[in-house]
mmCIF file of C-alpha atoms in Angstrom:
data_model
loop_
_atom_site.group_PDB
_atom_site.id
_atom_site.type_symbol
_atom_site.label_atom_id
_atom_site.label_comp_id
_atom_site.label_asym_id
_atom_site.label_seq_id
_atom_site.Cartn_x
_atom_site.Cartn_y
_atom_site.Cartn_z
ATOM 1 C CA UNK A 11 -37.149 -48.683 38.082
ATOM 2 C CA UNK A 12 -34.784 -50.096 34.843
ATOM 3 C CA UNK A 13 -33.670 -53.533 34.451
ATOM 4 C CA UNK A 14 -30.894 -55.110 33.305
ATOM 5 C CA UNK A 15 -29.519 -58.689 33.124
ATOM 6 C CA UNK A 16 -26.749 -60.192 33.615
ATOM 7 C CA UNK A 17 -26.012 -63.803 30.763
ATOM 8 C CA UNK A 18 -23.832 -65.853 32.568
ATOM 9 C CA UNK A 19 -21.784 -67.940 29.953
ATOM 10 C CA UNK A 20 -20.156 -71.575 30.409
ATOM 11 C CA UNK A 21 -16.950 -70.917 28.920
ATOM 12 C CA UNK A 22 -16.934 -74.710 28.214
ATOM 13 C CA UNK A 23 -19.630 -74.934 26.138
ATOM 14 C CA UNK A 24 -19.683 -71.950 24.174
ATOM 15 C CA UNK A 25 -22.886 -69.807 22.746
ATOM 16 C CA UNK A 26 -25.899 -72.294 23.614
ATOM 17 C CA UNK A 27 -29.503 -71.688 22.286
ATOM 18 C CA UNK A 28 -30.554 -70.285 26.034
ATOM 19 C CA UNK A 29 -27.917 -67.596 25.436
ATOM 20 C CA UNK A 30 -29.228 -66.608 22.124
ATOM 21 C CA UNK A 31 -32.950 -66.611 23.470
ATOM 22 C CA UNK A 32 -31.815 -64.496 26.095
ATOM 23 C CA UNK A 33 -30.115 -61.786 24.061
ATOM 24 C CA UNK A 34 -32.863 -62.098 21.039
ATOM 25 C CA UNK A 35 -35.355 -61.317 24.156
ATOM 26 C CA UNK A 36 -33.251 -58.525 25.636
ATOM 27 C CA UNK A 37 -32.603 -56.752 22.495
ATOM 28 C CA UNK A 38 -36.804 -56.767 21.573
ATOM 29 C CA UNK A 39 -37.060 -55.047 24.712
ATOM 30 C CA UNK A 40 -34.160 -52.929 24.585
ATOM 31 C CA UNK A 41 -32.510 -54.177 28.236
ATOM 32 C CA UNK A 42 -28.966 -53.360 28.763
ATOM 33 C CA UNK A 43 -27.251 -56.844 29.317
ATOM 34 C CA UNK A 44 -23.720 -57.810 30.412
ATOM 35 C CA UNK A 45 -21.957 -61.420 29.674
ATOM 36 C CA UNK A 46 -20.332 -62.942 32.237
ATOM 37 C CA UNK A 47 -18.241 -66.046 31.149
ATOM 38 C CA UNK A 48 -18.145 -68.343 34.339
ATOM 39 C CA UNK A 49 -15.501 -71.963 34.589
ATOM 40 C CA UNK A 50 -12.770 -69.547 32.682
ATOM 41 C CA UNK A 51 -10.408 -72.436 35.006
ATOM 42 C CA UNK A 52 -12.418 -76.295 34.209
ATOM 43 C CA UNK A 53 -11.564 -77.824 30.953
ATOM 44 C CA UNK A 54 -10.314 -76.824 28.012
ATOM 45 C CA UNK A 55 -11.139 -73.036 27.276
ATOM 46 C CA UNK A 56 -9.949 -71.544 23.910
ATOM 47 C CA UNK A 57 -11.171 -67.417 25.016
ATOM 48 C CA UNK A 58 -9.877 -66.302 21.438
ATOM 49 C CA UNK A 59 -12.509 -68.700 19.701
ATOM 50 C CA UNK A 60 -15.390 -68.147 22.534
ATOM 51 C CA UNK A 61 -14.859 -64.066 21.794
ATOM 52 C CA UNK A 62 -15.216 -64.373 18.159
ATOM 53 C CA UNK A 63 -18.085 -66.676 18.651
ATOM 54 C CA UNK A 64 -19.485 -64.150 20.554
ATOM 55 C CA UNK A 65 -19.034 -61.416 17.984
ATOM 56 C CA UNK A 66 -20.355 -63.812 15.056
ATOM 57 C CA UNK A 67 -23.982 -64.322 17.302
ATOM 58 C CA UNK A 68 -24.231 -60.890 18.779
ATOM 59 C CA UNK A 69 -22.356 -58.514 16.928
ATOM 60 C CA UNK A 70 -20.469 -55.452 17.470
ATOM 61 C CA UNK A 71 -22.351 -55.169 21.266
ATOM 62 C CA UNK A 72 -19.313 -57.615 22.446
ATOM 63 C CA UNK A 73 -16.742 -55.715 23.898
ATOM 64 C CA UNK A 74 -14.432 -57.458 26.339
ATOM 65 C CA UNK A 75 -13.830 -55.348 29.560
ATOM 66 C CA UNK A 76 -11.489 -58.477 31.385
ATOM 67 C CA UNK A 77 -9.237 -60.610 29.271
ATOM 68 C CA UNK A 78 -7.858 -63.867 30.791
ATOM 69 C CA UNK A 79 -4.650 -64.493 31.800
ATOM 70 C CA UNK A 80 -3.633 -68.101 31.117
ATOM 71 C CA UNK A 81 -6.181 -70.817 29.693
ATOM 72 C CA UNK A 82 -6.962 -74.105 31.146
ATOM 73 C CA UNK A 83 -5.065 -75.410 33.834
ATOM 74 C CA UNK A 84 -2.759 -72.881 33.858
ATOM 75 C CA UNK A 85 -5.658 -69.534 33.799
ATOM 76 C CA UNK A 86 -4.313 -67.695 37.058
ATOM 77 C CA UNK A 87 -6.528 -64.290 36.495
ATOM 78 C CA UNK A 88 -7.221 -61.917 34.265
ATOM 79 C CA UNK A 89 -6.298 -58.547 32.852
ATOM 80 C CA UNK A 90 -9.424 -55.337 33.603
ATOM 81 C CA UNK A 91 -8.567 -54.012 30.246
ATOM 82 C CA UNK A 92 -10.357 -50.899 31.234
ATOM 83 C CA UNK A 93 -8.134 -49.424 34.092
ATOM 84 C CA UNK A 94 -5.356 -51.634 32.305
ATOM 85 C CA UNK A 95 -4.978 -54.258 35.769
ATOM 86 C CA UNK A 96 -4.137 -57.661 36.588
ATOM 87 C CA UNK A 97 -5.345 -59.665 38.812
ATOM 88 C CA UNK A 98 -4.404 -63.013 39.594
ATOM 89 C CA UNK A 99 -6.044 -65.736 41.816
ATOM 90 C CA UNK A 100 -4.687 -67.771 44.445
ATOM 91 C CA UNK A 101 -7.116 -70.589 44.683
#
């Protein structure tokens, strides 16, 4: 059996210290790892700033696979930038 994880990110508060213990932790024991960003749609959300924060902690293991489409109040979905599709949410 392999395990993974899955770091789920508050896109309102950025990189906190329990997402870099996490990732320090799954890189010693070589675990693949996905980020999740979660609240893409409360508050003020600058995704540009967030990704290259993400880059500056963790490197070149940060590649986007969905990129949002809209930011705060007006984030309606995002773009799978893998099969190149948008989706957009309803409420």
């Amino acid at each position: 059996m392999s395990a993974s994880a899955v770091l789920v990110l508050d896109a309102t508060a950025g990189v906190e210290v329990g997402t870099e213990k996490a990732w320090k932790l799954l890189e010693e024991r070589k675990l693949p790892r996905i980020i999740f960003i979660n609240k893409m749609d409360k508050g003020y959300v600058n995704y540009p700033k967030l990704l290259t924060e993400l880059k500056e902690k963790f490197g070149k293991k940060i590649a986007p696979f969905c990129i949002p489409i809209g930011e705060t109040d007006e984030f309606k979905g995002f773009v799978n930038v893998v099969d190149m599709v948008g989706r957009v949410s309803d409420g």
